[in-house]
Amino acid sequence: MTTIAEMLPVFTFAQQRATCEACRHVQRRVLESFRASTVVLKCGTSKNTNSNSCSLLRAPGQPCGS
């Protein structure tokens, strides 16, 4: 029997973030709330501000994808 863990892709967040941080298209944005602030990475290759996450645009077939 196949488990869900075997079906999901390997989670490589640290590696993906390091790749995005080194990219020439990266744009750092600070999101602030009343509790904390967080730095998010956006990709400058997309004009669509709703879907310009670095990790999404690094997927194959996307502007920063391989």
CSV table of N, CA, C and O in Angstrom, one decimal:
chain,number,residue,atom,x,y,z
A,1,MET,N,0.8,-1.2,0.0
A,1,MET,CA,0.0,0.0,0.0
A,1,MET,C,0.9,1.2,0.0
A,1,MET,O,1.8,1.3,0.8
A,2,THR,N,0.6,2.2,-0.9
A,2,THR,CA,1.3,3.4,-1.0
A,2,THR,C,0.8,4.4,0.1
A,2,THR,O,-0.4,4.7,0.2
A,3,THR,N,1.7,5.1,0.8
A,3,THR,CA,1.3,6.1,1.8
A,3,THR,C,1.4,7.5,1.1
A,3,THR,O,2.0,7.7,0.0
A,4,ILE,N,0.7,8.4,1.7
A,4,ILE,CA,0.7,9.8,1.2
A,4,ILE,C,2.1,10.4,1.2
A,4,ILE,O,2.5,11.0,0.2
A,5,ALA,N,2.9,10.1,2.1
A,5,ALA,CA,4.3,10.6,2.2
A,5,ALA,C,5.1,10.1,1.0
A,5,ALA,O,6.0,10.8,0.5
A,6,GLU,N,4.8,8.9,0.5
A,6,GLU,CA,5.5,8.4,-0.7
A,6,GLU,C,5.0,9.1,-2.0
A,6,GLU,O,5.7,9.2,-3.0
A,7,MET,N,3.8,9.6,-2.0
A,7,MET,CA,3.2,10.2,-3.2
A,7,MET,C,3.6,11.7,-3.3
A,7,MET,O,3.7,12.2,-4.4
A,8,LEU,N,3.9,12.4,-2.2
A,8,LEU,CA,4.2,13.8,-2.2
A,8,LEU,C,5.6,14.1,-2.7
A,8,LEU,O,6.5,13.3,-2.4
A,9,PRO,N,5.9,15.2,-3.3
A,9,PRO,CA,7.2,15.5,-3.7
A,9,PRO,C,8.1,15.9,-2.4
A,9,PRO,O,7.5,16.2,-1.4
A,10,VAL,N,9.4,15.7,-2.6
A,10,VAL,CA,10.3,16.0,-1.4
A,10,VAL,C,10.2,17.5,-1.2
A,10,VAL,O,10.3,18.4,-2.1
A,11,PHE,N,10.0,17.9,0.1
A,11,PHE,CA,9.9,19.3,0.5
A,11,PHE,C,11.3,19.9,0.7
A,11,PHE,O,12.1,19.5,1.5
A,12,THR,N,11.7,20.8,-0.2
A,12,THR,CA,13.0,21.4,-0.2
A,12,THR,C,13.0,22.9,0.0
A,12,THR,O,13.6,23.7,-0.7
A,13,PHE,N,12.2,23.4,1.0
A,13,PHE,CA,12.0,24.8,1.2
A,13,PHE,C,13.3,25.6,1.3
A,13,PHE,O,13.5,26.6,0.7
A,14,ALA,N,14.2,25.1,2.2
A,14,ALA,CA,15.5,25.9,2.4
A,14,ALA,C,16.3,26.0,1.1
A,14,ALA,O,16.8,27.1,0.8
A,15,GLN,N,16.3,25.0,0.3
A,15,GLN,CA,17.0,25.0,-0.9
A,15,GLN,C,16.3,26.0,-1.9
A,15,GLN,O,17.0,26.8,-2.6
A,16,GLN,N,15.0,25.9,-2.0
A,16,GLN,CA,14.3,26.7,-2.9
A,16,GLN,C,14.4,28.2,-2.5
A,16,GLN,O,14.6,29.1,-3.4
A,17,ARG,N,14.4,28.5,-1.2
A,17,ARG,CA,14.5,29.9,-0.8
A,17,ARG,C,15.9,30.4,-1.1
A,17,ARG,O,16.0,31.6,-1.5
A,18,ALA,N,16.9,29.6,-0.9
A,18,ALA,CA,18.3,30.1,-1.2
A,18,ALA,C,18.4,30.4,-2.7
A,18,ALA,O,19.1,31.4,-3.0
A,19,THR,N,17.8,29.6,-3.5
A,19,THR,CA,17.9,29.8,-5.0
A,19,THR,C,17.2,31.1,-5.3
A,19,THR,O,17.7,31.9,-6.1
A,20,CYS,N,16.0,31.3,-4.7
A,20,CYS,CA,15.2,32.5,-5.0
A,20,CYS,C,16.0,33.8,-4.5
A,20,CYS,O,16.0,34.8,-5.1
A,21,GLU,N,16.6,33.7,-3.3
A,21,GLU,CA,17.3,34.8,-2.7
A,21,GLU,C,18.5,35.2,-3.6
A,21,GLU,O,18.8,36.4,-3.7
A,22,ALA,N,19.1,34.3,-4.3
A,22,ALA,CA,20.2,34.6,-5.2
A,22,ALA,C,19.8,35.0,-6.6
A,22,ALA,O,20.6,35.5,-7.4
A,23,CYS,N,18.5,34.9,-6.9
A,23,CYS,CA,18.0,35.3,-8.3
A,23,CYS,C,18.1,36.8,-8.5
A,23,CYS,O,17.8,37.6,-7.6
A,24,ARG,N,18.4,37.2,-9.7
A,24,ARG,CA,18.4,38.6,-10.1
A,24,ARG,C,17.1,39.2,-10.1
A,24,ARG,O,17.0,40.5,-10.1
A,25,HIS,N,16.0,38.5,-10.2
A,25,HIS,CA,14.7,39.0,-10.3
A,25,HIS,C,14.0,39.2,-9.0
A,25,HIS,O,12.9,39.7,-8.9
A,26,VAL,N,14.6,38.8,-7.9
A,26,VAL,CA,14.0,38.8,-6.6
A,26,VAL,C,13.6,40.2,-6.1
A,26,VAL,O,14.4,41.1,-6.3
A,27,GLN,N,12.5,40.3,-5.5
A,27,GLN,CA,12.0,41.6,-4.9
A,27,GLN,C,11.6,41.2,-3.5
A,27,GLN,O,10.6,40.4,-3.3
A,28,ARG,N,12.2,41.8,-2.5
A,28,ARG,CA,11.8,41.5,-1.1
A,28,ARG,C,10.8,42.5,-0.7
A,28,ARG,O,10.9,43.7,-0.9
A,29,ARG,N,9.7,41.9,-0.1
A,29,ARG,CA,8.6,42.8,0.4
A,29,ARG,C,8.4,42.4,1.9
A,29,ARG,O,8.4,41.3,2.3
A,30,VAL,N,8.2,43.4,2.7
A,30,VAL,CA,7.9,43.2,4.1
A,30,VAL,C,6.4,43.3,4.3
A,30,VAL,O,5.7,44.3,4.0
A,31,LEU,N,5.8,42.2,4.9
A,31,LEU,CA,4.4,42.2,5.3
A,31,LEU,C,4.4,42.4,6.8
A,31,LEU,O,5.0,41.7,7.5
A,32,GLU,N,3.6,43.4,7.2
A,32,GLU,CA,3.6,43.7,8.6
A,32,GLU,C,2.2,43.5,9.1
A,32,GLU,O,1.2,43.8,8.5
A,33,SER,N,2.1,43.0,10.3
A,33,SER,CA,0.8,42.9,11.0
A,33,SER,C,1.0,43.4,12.4
A,33,SER,O,2.1,43.9,12.8
A,34,PHE,N,0.0,43.4,13.2
A,34,PHE,CA,0.2,44.0,14.6
A,34,PHE,C,1.0,43.1,15.4
A,34,PHE,O,1.5,43.5,16.5
A,35,ARG,N,1.3,41.9,15.0
A,35,ARG,CA,2.1,41.0,15.9
A,35,ARG,C,3.6,40.8,15.4
A,35,ARG,O,4.5,40.7,16.2
A,36,ALA,N,3.8,40.8,14.1
A,36,ALA,CA,5.1,40.6,13.6
A,36,ALA,C,5.2,41.1,12.1
A,36,ALA,O,4.2,41.5,11.5
A,37,SER,N,6.4,41.1,11.6
A,37,SER,CA,6.7,41.4,10.2
A,37,SER,C,7.4,40.2,9.6
A,37,SER,O,8.2,39.5,10.2
A,38,THR,N,7.1,40.0,8.3
A,38,THR,CA,7.7,38.9,7.6
A,38,THR,C,8.2,39.4,6.2
A,38,THR,O,7.6,40.2,5.6
A,39,VAL,N,9.4,38.9,5.8
A,39,VAL,CA,9.9,39.2,4.5
A,39,VAL,C,9.5,38.1,3.6
A,39,VAL,O,9.7,36.9,3.8
A,40,VAL,N,8.8,38.5,2.5
A,40,VAL,CA,8.4,37.6,1.4
A,40,VAL,C,9.2,37.9,0.2
A,40,VAL,O,9.6,39.0,-0.1
A,41,LEU,N,9.4,36.8,-0.6
A,41,LEU,CA,10.2,37.0,-1.9
A,41,LEU,C,9.2,36.9,-3.0
A,41,LEU,O,8.5,36.0,-3.2
A,42,LYS,N,9.2,38.0,-3.9
A,42,LYS,CA,8.4,38.1,-5.1
A,42,LYS,C,9.3,38.1,-6.3
A,42,LYS,O,10.5,38.5,-6.2
A,43,CYS,N,8.8,37.6,-7.4
A,43,CYS,CA,9.6,37.5,-8.6
A,43,CYS,C,9.3,38.7,-9.5
A,43,CYS,O,8.1,39.0,-9.7
A,44,GLY,N,10.3,39.4,-10.0
A,44,GLY,CA,10.1,40.6,-10.8
A,44,GLY,C,9.7,40.3,-12.3
A,44,GLY,O,9.5,41.2,-13.1
A,45,THR,N,9.7,39.0,-12.7
A,45,THR,CA,9.4,38.6,-14.1
A,45,THR,C,7.9,38.7,-14.4
A,45,THR,O,7.5,38.7,-15.5
A,46,SER,N,7.1,38.7,-13.4
A,46,SER,CA,5.6,38.6,-13.6
A,46,SER,C,5.0,39.9,-13.1
A,46,SER,O,5.3,40.5,-12.1
A,47,LYS,N,4.1,40.5,-13.9
A,47,LYS,CA,3.4,41.7,-13.6
A,47,LYS,C,2.1,41.4,-12.8
A,47,LYS,O,1.5,42.3,-12.2
A,48,ASN,N,1.7,40.1,-12.7
A,48,ASN,CA,0.6,39.7,-11.9
A,48,ASN,C,1.0,39.6,-10.4
A,48,ASN,O,1.6,38.7,-10.0
A,49,THR,N,0.5,40.6,-9.6
A,49,THR,CA,1.0,40.7,-8.2
A,49,THR,C,0.3,39.6,-7.4
A,49,THR,O,0.8,39.3,-6.3
A,50,ASN,N,-0.7,38.9,-7.9
A,50,ASN,CA,-1.4,37.9,-7.1
A,50,ASN,C,-0.6,36.5,-7.2
A,50,ASN,O,-0.8,35.7,-6.3
A,51,SER,N,0.1,36.3,-8.3
A,51,SER,CA,0.8,35.0,-8.4
A,51,SER,C,2.3,35.2,-8.8
A,51,SER,O,2.8,34.6,-9.7
A,52,ASN,N,2.9,36.1,-8.1
A,52,ASN,CA,4.4,36.3,-8.4
A,52,ASN,C,5.3,35.9,-7.3
A,52,ASN,O,6.4,36.4,-7.1
A,53,SER,N,4.9,34.8,-6.7
A,53,SER,CA,5.7,34.2,-5.6
A,53,SER,C,6.9,33.6,-6.3
A,53,SER,O,6.8,32.9,-7.3
A,54,CYS,N,8.1,33.8,-5.7
A,54,CYS,CA,9.3,33.2,-6.3
A,54,CYS,C,9.2,31.7,-6.5
A,54,CYS,O,9.6,31.2,-7.5
A,55,SER,N,8.7,31.0,-5.5
A,55,SER,CA,8.6,29.6,-5.6
A,55,SER,C,7.7,29.1,-6.7
A,55,SER,O,8.0,28.1,-7.4
A,56,LEU,N,6.6,29.8,-7.0
A,56,LEU,CA,5.7,29.4,-8.0
A,56,LEU,C,6.3,29.7,-9.4
A,56,LEU,O,6.1,28.9,-10.3
A,57,LEU,N,7.0,30.8,-9.6
A,57,LEU,CA,7.6,31.1,-10.9
A,57,LEU,C,8.9,30.4,-11.1
A,57,LEU,O,9.5,30.6,-12.2
A,58,ARG,N,9.4,29.6,-10.2
A,58,ARG,CA,10.6,28.8,-10.4
A,58,ARG,C,10.2,27.4,-11.0
A,58,ARG,O,11.0,26.6,-11.4
A,59,ALA,N,8.9,27.1,-11.1
A,59,ALA,CA,8.4,25.8,-11.6
A,59,ALA,C,8.8,25.7,-13.1
A,59,ALA,O,8.9,26.7,-13.8
A,60,PRO,N,8.9,24.5,-13.6
A,60,PRO,CA,9.2,24.3,-15.0
A,60,PRO,C,8.1,24.9,-15.9
A,60,PRO,O,7.0,24.9,-15.6
A,61,GLY,N,8.6,25.6,-16.9
A,61,GLY,CA,7.7,26.3,-17.8
A,61,GLY,C,7.3,27.7,-17.4
A,61,GLY,O,6.7,28.4,-18.2
A,62,GLN,N,7.7,28.2,-16.3
A,62,GLN,CA,7.5,29.5,-15.8
A,62,GLN,C,8.7,30.4,-16.1
A,62,GLN,O,9.8,29.9,-16.4
A,63,PRO,N,8.6,31.7,-16.0
A,63,PRO,CA,9.7,32.6,-16.4
A,63,PRO,C,11.1,32.3,-15.7
A,63,PRO,O,12.1,32.4,-16.4
A,64,CYS,N,11.1,31.9,-14.5
A,64,CYS,CA,12.3,31.6,-13.8
A,64,CYS,C,12.6,30.1,-13.7
A,64,CYS,O,13.5,29.7,-13.1
A,65,GLY,N,11.7,29.3,-14.3
A,65,GLY,CA,11.9,27.9,-14.3
A,65,GLY,C,13.0,27.3,-15.2
A,65,GLY,O,13.5,28.0,-16.1
A,66,SER,N,13.4,26.1,-14.9
A,66,SER,CA,14.4,25.6,-15.7
A,66,SER,C,13.9,24.7,-16.8
A,66,SER,O,12.7,24.4,-16.9
